[in-house]
mmCIF file of C-alpha atoms in Angstrom:
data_model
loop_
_atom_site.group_PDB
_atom_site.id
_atom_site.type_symbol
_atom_site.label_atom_id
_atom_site.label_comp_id
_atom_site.label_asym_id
_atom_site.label_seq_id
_atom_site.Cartn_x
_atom_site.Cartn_y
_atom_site.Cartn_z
ATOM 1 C CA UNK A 1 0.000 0.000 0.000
ATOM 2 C CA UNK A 2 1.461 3.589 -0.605
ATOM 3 C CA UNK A 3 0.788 7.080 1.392
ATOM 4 C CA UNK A 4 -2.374 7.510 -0.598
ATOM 5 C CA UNK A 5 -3.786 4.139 0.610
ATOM 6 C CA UNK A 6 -3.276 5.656 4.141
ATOM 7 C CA UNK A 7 -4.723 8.453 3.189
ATOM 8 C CA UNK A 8 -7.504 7.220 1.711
ATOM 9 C CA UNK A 9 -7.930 4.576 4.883
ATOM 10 C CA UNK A 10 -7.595 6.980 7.266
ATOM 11 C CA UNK A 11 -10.749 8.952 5.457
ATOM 12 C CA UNK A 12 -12.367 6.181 5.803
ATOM 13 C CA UNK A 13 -11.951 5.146 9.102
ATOM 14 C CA UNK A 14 -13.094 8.718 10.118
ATOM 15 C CA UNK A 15 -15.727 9.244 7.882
ATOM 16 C CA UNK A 16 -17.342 5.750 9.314
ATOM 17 C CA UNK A 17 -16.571 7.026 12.886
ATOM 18 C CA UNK A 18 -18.657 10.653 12.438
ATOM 19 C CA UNK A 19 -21.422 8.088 11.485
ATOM 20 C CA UNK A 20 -20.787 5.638 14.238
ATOM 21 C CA UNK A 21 -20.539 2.952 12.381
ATOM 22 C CA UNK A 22 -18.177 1.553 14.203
ATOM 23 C CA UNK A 23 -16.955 -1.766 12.751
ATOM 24 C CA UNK A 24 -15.615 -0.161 10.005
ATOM 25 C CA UNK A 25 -14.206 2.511 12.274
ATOM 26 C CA UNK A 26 -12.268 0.251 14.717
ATOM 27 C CA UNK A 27 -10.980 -2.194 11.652
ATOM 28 C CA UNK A 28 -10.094 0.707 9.260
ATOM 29 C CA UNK A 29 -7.932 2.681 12.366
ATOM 30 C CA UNK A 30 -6.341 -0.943 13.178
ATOM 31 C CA UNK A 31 -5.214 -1.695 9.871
ATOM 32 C CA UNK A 32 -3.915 1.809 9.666
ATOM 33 C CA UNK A 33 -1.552 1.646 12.713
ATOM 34 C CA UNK A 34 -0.347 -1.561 12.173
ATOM 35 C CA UNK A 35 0.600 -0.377 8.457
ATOM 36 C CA UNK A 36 2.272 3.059 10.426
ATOM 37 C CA UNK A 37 3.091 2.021 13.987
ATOM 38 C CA UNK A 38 5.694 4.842 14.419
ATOM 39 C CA UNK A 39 3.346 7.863 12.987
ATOM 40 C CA UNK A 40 3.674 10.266 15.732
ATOM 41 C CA UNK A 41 -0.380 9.625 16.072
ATOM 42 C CA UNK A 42 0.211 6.343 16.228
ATOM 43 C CA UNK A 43 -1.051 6.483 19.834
ATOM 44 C CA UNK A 44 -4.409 8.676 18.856
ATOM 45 C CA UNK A 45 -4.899 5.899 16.456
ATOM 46 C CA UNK A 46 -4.851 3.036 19.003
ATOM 47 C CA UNK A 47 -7.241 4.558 21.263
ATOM 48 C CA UNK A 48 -9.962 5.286 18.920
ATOM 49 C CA UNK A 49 -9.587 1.954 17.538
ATOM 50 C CA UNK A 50 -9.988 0.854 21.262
ATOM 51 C CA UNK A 51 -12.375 2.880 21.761
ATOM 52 C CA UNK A 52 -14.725 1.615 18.531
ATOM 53 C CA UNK A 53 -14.410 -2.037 19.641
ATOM 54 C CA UNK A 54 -15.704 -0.591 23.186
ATOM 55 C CA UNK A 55 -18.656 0.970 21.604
ATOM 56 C CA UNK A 56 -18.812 -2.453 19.397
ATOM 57 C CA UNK A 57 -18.936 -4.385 23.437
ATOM 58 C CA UNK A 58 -16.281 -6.303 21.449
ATOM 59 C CA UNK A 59 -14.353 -6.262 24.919
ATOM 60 C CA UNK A 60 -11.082 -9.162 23.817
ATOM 61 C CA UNK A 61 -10.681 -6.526 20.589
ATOM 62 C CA UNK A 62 -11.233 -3.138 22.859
ATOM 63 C CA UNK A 63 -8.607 -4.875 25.691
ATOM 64 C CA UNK A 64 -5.939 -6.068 22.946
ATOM 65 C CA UNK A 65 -6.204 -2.426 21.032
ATOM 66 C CA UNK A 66 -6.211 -1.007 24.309
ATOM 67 C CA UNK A 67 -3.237 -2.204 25.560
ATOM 68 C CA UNK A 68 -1.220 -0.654 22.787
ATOM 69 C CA UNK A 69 -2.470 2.652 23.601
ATOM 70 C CA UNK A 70 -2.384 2.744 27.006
ATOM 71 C CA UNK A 71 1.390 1.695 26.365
ATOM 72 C CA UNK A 72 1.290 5.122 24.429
ATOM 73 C CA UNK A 73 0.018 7.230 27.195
ATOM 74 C CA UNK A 74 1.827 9.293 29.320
ATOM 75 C CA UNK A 75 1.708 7.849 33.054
ATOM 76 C CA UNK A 76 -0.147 9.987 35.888
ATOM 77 C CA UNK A 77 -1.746 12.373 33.602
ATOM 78 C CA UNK A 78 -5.379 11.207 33.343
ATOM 79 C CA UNK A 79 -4.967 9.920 30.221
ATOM 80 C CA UNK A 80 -8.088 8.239 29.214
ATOM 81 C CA UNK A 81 -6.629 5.003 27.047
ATOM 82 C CA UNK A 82 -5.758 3.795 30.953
ATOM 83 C CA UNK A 83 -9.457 4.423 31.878
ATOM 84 C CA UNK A 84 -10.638 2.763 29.032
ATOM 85 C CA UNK A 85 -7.627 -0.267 29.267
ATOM 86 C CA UNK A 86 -8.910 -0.740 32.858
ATOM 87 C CA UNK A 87 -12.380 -1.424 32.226
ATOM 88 C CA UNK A 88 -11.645 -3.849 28.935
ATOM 89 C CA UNK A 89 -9.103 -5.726 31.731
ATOM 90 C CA UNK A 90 -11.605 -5.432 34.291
ATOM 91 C CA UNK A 91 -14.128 -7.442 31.958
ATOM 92 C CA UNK A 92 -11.403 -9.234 31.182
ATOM 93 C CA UNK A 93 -10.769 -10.217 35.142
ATOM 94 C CA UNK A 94 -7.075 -9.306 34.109
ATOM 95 C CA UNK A 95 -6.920 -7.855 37.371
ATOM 96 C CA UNK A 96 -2.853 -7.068 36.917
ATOM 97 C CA UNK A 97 -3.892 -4.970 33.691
ATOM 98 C CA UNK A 98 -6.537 -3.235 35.589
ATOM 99 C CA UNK A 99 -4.492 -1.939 38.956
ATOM 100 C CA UNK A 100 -1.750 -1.269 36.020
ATOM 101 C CA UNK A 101 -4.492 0.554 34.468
ATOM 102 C CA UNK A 102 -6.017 2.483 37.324
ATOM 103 C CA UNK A 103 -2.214 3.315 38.666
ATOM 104 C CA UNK A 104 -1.803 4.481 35.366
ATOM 105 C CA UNK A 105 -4.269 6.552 34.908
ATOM 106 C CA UNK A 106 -3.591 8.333 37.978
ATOM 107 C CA UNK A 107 -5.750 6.861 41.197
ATOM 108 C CA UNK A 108 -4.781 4.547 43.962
ATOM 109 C CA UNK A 109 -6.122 1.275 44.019
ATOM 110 C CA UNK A 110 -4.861 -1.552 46.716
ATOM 111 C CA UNK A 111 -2.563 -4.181 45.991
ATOM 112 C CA UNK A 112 -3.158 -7.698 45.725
ATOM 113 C CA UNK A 113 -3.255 -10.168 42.612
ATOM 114 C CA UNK A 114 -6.831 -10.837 42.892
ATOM 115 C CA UNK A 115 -10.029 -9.441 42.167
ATOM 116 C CA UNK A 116 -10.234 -6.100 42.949
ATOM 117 C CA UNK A 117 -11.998 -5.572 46.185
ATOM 118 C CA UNK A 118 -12.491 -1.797 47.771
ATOM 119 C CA UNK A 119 -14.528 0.844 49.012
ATOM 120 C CA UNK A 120 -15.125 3.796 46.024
ATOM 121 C CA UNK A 121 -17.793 5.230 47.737
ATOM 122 C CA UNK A 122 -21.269 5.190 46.590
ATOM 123 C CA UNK A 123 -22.800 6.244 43.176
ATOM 124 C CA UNK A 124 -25.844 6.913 40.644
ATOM 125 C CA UNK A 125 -25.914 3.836 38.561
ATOM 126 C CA UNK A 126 -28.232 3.580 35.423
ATOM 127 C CA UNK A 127 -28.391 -0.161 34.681
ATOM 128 C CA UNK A 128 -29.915 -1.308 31.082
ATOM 129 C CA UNK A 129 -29.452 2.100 29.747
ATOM 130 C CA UNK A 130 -30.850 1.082 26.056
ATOM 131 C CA UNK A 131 -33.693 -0.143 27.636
ATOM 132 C CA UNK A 132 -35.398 1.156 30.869
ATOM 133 C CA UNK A 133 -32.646 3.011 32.047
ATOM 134 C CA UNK A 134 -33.476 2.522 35.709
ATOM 135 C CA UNK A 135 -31.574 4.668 37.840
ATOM 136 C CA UNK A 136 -30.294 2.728 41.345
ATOM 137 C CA UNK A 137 -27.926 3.809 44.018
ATOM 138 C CA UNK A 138 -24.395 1.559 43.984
ATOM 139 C CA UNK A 139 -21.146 0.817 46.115
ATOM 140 C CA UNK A 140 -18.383 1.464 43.622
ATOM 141 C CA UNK A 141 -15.606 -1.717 44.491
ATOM 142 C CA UNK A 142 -12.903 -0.517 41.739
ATOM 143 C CA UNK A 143 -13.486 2.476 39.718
ATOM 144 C CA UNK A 144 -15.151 0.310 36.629
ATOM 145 C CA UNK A 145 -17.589 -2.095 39.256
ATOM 146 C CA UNK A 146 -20.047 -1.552 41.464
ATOM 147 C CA UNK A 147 -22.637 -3.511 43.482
ATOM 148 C CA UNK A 148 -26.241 -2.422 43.509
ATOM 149 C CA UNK A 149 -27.740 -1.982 46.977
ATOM 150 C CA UNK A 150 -31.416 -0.609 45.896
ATOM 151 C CA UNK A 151 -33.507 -3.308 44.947
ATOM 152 C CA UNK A 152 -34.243 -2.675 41.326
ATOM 153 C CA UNK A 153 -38.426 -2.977 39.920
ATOM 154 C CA UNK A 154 -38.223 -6.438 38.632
ATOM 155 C CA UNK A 155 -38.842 -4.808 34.782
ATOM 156 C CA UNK A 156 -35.340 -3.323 35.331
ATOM 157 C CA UNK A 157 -33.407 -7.211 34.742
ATOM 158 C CA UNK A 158 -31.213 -6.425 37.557
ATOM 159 C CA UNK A 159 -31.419 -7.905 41.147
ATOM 160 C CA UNK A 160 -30.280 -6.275 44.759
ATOM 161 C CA UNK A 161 -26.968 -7.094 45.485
ATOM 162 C CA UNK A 162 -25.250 -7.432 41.445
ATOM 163 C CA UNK A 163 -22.441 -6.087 40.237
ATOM 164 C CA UNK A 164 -22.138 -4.081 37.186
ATOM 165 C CA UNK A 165 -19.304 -2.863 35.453
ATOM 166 C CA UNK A 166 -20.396 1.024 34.335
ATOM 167 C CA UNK A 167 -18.949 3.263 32.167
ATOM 168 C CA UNK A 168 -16.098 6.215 33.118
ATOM 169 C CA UNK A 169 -18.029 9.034 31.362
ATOM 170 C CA UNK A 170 -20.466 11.019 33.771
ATOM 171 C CA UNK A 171 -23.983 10.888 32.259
ATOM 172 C CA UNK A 172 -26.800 13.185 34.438
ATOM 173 C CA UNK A 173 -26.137 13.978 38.138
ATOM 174 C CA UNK A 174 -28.289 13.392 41.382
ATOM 175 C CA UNK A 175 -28.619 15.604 44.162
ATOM 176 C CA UNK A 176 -28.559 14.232 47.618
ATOM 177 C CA UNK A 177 -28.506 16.343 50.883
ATOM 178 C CA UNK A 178 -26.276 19.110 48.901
ATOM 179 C CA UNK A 179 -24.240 16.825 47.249
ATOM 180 C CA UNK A 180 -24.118 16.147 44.135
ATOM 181 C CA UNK A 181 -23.184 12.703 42.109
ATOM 182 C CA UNK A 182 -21.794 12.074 38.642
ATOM 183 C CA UNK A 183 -24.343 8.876 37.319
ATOM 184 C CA UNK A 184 -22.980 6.083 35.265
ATOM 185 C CA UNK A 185 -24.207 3.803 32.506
ATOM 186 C CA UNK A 186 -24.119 0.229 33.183
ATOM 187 C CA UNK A 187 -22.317 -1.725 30.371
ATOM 188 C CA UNK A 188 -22.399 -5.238 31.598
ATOM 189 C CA UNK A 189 -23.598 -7.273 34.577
ATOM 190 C CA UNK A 190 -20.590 -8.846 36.004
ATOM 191 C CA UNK A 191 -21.566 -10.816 38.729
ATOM 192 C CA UNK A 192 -25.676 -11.630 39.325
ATOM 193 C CA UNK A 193 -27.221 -11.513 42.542
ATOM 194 C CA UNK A 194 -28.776 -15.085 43.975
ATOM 195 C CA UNK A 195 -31.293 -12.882 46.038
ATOM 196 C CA UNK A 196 -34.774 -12.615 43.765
ATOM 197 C CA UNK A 197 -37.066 -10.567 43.550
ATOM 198 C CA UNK A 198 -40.202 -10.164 45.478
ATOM 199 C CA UNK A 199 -42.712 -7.759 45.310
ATOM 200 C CA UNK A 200 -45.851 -7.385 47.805
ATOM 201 C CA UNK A 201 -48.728 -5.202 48.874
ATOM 202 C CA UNK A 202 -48.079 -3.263 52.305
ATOM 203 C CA UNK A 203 -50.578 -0.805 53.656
ATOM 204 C CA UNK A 204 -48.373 1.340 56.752
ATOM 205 C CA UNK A 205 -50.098 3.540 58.320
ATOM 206 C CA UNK A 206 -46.982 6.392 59.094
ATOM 207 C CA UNK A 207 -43.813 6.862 57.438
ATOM 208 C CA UNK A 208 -42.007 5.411 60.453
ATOM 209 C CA UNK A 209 -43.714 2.120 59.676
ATOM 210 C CA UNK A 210 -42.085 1.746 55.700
ATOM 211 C CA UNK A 211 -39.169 3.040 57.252
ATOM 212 C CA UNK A 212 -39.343 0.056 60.172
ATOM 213 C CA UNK A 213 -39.627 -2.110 56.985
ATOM 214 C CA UNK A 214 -36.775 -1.373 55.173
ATOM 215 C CA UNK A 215 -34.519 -1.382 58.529
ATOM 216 C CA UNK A 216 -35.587 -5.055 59.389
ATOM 217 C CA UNK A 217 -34.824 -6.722 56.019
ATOM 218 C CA UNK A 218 -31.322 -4.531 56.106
ATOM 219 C CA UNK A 219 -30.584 -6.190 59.528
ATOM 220 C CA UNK A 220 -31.034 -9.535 57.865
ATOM 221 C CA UNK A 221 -28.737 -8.646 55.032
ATOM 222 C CA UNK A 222 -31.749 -8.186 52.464
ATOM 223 C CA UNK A 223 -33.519 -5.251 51.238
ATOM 224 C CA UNK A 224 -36.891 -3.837 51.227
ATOM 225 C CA UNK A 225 -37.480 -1.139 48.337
ATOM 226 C CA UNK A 226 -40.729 1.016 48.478
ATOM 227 C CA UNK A 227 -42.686 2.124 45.604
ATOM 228 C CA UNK A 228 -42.822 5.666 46.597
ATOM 229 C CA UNK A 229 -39.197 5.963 46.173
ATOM 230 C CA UNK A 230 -39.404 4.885 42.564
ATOM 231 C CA UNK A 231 -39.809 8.078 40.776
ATOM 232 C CA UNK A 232 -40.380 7.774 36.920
ATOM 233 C CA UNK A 233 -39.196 10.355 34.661
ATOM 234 C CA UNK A 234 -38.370 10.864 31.280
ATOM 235 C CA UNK A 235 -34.468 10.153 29.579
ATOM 236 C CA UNK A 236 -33.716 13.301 29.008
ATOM 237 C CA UNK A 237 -34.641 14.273 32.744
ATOM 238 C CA UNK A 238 -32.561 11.240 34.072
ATOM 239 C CA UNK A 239 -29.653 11.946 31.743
ATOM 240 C CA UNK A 240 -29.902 15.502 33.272
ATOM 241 C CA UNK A 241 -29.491 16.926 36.990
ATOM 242 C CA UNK A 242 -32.088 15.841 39.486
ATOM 243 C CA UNK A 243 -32.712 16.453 43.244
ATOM 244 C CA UNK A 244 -33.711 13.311 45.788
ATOM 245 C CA UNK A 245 -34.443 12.905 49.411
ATOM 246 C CA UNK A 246 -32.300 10.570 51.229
ATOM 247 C CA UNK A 247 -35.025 11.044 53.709
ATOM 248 C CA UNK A 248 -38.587 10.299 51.526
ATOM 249 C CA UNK A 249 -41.404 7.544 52.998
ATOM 250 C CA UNK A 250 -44.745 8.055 52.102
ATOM 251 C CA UNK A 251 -47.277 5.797 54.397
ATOM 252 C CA UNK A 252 -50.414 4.207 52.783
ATOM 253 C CA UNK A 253 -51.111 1.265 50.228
ATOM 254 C CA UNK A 254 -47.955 0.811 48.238
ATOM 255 C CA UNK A 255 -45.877 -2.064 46.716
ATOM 256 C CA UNK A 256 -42.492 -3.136 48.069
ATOM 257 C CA UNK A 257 -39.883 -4.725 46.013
ATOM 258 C CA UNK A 258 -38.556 -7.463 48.379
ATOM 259 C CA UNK A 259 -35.027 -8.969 47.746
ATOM 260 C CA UNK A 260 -34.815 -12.422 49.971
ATOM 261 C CA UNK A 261 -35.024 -15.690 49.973
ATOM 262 C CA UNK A 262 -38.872 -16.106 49.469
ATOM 263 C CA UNK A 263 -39.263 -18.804 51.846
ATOM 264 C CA UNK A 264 -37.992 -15.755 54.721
ATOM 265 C CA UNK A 265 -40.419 -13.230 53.537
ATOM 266 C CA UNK A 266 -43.525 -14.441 55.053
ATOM 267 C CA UNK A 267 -41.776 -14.774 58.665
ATOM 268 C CA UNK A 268 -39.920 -11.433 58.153
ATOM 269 C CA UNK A 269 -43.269 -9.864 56.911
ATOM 270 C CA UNK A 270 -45.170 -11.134 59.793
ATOM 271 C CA UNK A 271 -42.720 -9.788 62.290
ATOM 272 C CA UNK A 272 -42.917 -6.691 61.002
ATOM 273 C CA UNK A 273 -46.865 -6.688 60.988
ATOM 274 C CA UNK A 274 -47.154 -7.501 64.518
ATOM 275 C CA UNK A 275 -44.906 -5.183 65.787
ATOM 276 C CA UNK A 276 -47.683 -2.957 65.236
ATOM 277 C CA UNK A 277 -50.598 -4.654 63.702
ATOM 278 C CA UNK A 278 -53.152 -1.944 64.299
ATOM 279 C CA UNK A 279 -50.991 -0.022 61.588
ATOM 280 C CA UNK A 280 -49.777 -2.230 59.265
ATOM 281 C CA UNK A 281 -50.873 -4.866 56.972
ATOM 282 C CA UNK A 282 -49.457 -6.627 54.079
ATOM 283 C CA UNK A 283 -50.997 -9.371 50.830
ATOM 284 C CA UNK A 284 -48.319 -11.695 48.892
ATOM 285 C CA UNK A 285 -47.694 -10.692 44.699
ATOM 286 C CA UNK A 286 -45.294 -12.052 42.655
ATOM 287 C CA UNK A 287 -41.774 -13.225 42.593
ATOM 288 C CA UNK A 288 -39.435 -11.645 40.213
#
């Protein structure tokens, strides 16, 4: 091939990546580095390739492609080929890659050979973005995982207690008690959750009594997720920046998403009914 080839194939490697079409993207910018590994974008070319296969999910292409670019990068300097290297190796479970990554990029992560294992704080995390988009509140483990901790409406797919590996890229905020929080897409589930789904009518008669709820299956290690917490708004809304209470239970007729074993539920339910069983009352549904 001569300089006009590579011309012409880097065209149309960009042309295909303005309209995302990204197989012919991520082949066309491969076949162009590996014909000019030593162009001094050599580097720029590596990442978007990377970064096509990403979009693609094609995660063994986006961690091979990403490896040359992250070898590119400058250490320590935020460079986003280690971001996007450390969730392909997290996927991967090439956990070496992944601290490499992470260190890389410019954050400290613990050491250890293993599956990464921490405490990121807690996030916004939409999981099945192309389809409901269901916003849930998540303990990030390593900057590219986190584990879900609301119990998700059973439409959602997800379960109480998964792990999903989200993206890097902020996408809408939520407002908590002043502070705010970047939300991320899901891209995959990593790890599912054992714990179904469980959802049942309660009638409580205060907000102390949903609240008394939710505090009884957390003391078992489950989780108890009212319907008036569940607030449905559009996609461009969620994508957007939003205020919550950490604080909101609204009493009455509702349904609770349960996550347990469902042989528990009844005897968890019951305790909590006659703890005050002029107040509160509660029917079986269905099992998600």
């Amino acid at each position: 091939m001569t300089r006009a080839d590579d011309r012409e194939l880097f065209k149309t490697a960009y042309e295909a990546w303005e309209a995302k079409n990204w197989v012919v993207a991520g082949e066309s910018l491969e076949r162009l580095v590996q014909r000019r590994p030593d162009h001094r974008r050599a580097g720029v070319w590596w990442y978007d390739a990377a970064l096509a296969y990403k979009f693609l999910r094609n995660w063994v292409k986006a961690y091979e492609l990403g490896r040359e670019a992250a070898a590119r990068a400058k250490r320590g300097k935020q460079d986003p080929a280690f971001w996007n290297l450390g969730i392909a190796a997290t996927i991967m479970e090439d956990w070496a890659t992944a601290r490499d990554a992470w260190r890389g990029y410019g954050l400290t992560v613990p050491d250890g050979d293993g599956e990464i294992m921490a405490d990121f704080g807690v996030t916004p995390i939409r999981l099945n973005p192309d389809g409901g988009g269901e916003v849930v509140w998540a303990r990030r483990l390593c900057p590219a995982r986190a584990q879900v901790l609301n119990v998700p409406t059973p439409e959602s797919g997800r379960r109480f207690g998964e792990i999903v590996v989200h993206d890097g890229a902020p996408n809408g905020e939520r407002t908590v008690d002043g502070r705010t929080y970047s939300v991320f897409d899901e891209l995959l589930l990593f790890r599912a959750s054992g714990l179904p789904t469980t959802t049942v009518e309660v009638t409580a008669a205060t907000p102390e009594d949903v609240r008394a709820l939710a505090a009884l299956f957390d003391e078992h290690g489950y989780a108890a997720e009212p319907s008036s917490g569940v607030r449905m708004i559009c996609a461009c809304c969620s994508e957007s920046s939003v205020a919550q209470d950490s604080h909101h239970a609204v009493a009455g007729g509702q349904r609770v998403n349960l996550a347990a074993p469902v042989d528990e539920i009844p005897a968890l339910m019951e305790r909590w009914q006659s703890a005050a069983r002029e107040r509160r009352s509660w029917t079986a549904a269905a099992e998600g």
